[in-house]
Amino acid sequence: ASEILRDENDDPIGHFIIFVCILKPKQTILTPSDEGELAWISLDNLESEKVVPSDIRMIQESLKTRIPQLWNIKMRQIKDSYILEYFS
């Protein structure tokens, strides 16, 4: 996926290239990381967790089709909120 994040003034503040794949882990024990807290999240609870809308959509689409796809995504950050504006 190619995801562009813009601020409330429509200025680009980030561009992310994201690779999505479906894997089965060999283990479920999490190793601490400097990148923040790690946790397994149930698919049923994705929308109630603090997961950005584009990640939820990519996970849903990947599980639905199980075919690798290239998505173009536009997200907007307004203060501490993220809004999915375009997903194709």
Coordinates of C-alpha atoms in Angstrom, one line a residue:
A1 CA 0.0 0.0 0.0
S2 CA 1.0 3.6 -0.6
E3 CA -0.4 5.7 2.2
I4 CA -0.2 9.5 2.3
L5 CA -1.0 11.3 5.5
R6 CA -2.0 14.9 5.4
D7 CA -2.7 17.5 8.0
E8 CA -5.8 19.6 8.4
N9 CA -4.3 22.2 6.0
D10 CA -3.9 19.4 3.3
D11 CA -0.1 19.5 3.7
P12 CA 1.6 16.1 3.4
I13 CA 3.1 15.0 6.7
G14 CA 4.0 11.4 5.9
H15 CA 4.2 8.9 3.1
F16 CA 4.3 5.2 4.0
I17 CA 4.9 2.1 1.9
I18 CA 3.2 -0.8 3.7
F19 CA 3.5 -4.5 2.9
V20 CA 0.5 -6.6 4.1
C21 CA 0.6 -10.3 4.3
I22 CA -1.1 -13.1 6.2
L23 CA 1.1 -15.2 8.4
K24 CA 0.8 -17.8 11.1
P25 CA 3.2 -17.0 14.0
K26 CA 5.5 -19.8 15.3
Q27 CA 5.0 -18.3 18.8
T28 CA 2.7 -15.7 20.4
I29 CA 5.2 -14.4 23.0
L30 CA 5.9 -10.8 22.4
T31 CA 9.5 -9.4 22.6
P32 CA 9.7 -5.8 24.0
S33 CA 10.6 -3.1 21.5
D34 CA 11.7 0.5 21.5
E35 CA 8.9 1.3 19.1
G36 CA 6.2 1.2 21.7
E37 CA 3.9 -1.3 23.5
L38 CA 3.2 -4.5 21.6
A39 CA 0.0 -6.5 21.9
W40 CA -2.0 -9.2 20.0
I41 CA -5.4 -7.8 19.1
S42 CA -8.4 -10.0 18.3
L43 CA -9.9 -9.3 14.9
D44 CA -13.2 -8.9 16.6
N45 CA -11.8 -6.0 18.7
L46 CA -9.9 -4.1 16.0
E47 CA -12.3 -1.2 15.8
S48 CA -12.5 -0.7 19.5
E49 CA -8.7 -0.5 19.9
K50 CA -6.5 2.4 18.9
V51 CA -5.8 1.2 15.4
V52 CA -5.8 3.7 12.6
P53 CA -8.6 3.3 10.1
S54 CA -6.4 2.5 7.1
D55 CA -4.8 -0.4 9.0
I56 CA -8.3 -1.8 9.8
R57 CA -9.3 -1.6 6.2
M58 CA -6.1 -3.2 4.9
I59 CA -6.6 -6.1 7.4
Q60 CA -10.2 -6.6 6.4
E61 CA -9.5 -6.5 2.7
S62 CA -6.5 -8.9 3.0
L63 CA -8.6 -11.4 4.9
K64 CA -11.5 -11.1 2.5
T65 CA -9.6 -11.6 -0.8
R66 CA -6.4 -13.3 0.4
I67 CA -4.8 -12.0 -2.9
P68 CA -1.9 -9.5 -2.7
Q69 CA -3.1 -6.1 -3.8
L70 CA -1.7 -2.6 -4.1
W71 CA -3.9 0.1 -2.4
N72 CA -3.6 3.8 -2.6
I73 CA -4.7 5.4 0.6
K74 CA -5.2 9.0 1.8
M75 CA -5.5 9.7 5.5
R76 CA -5.9 13.0 7.3
Q77 CA -4.6 13.7 10.8
I78 CA -6.6 16.3 12.8
K79 CA -5.1 16.7 16.3
D80 CA -5.0 13.1 17.7
S81 CA -7.6 11.7 15.2
Y82 CA -7.0 9.9 11.9
I83 CA -9.7 10.0 9.2
L84 CA -9.6 7.6 6.2
E85 CA -10.5 9.7 3.2
Y86 CA -9.6 7.5 0.3
F87 CA -8.9 3.8 -0.1
S88 CA -8.7 2.2 -3.5

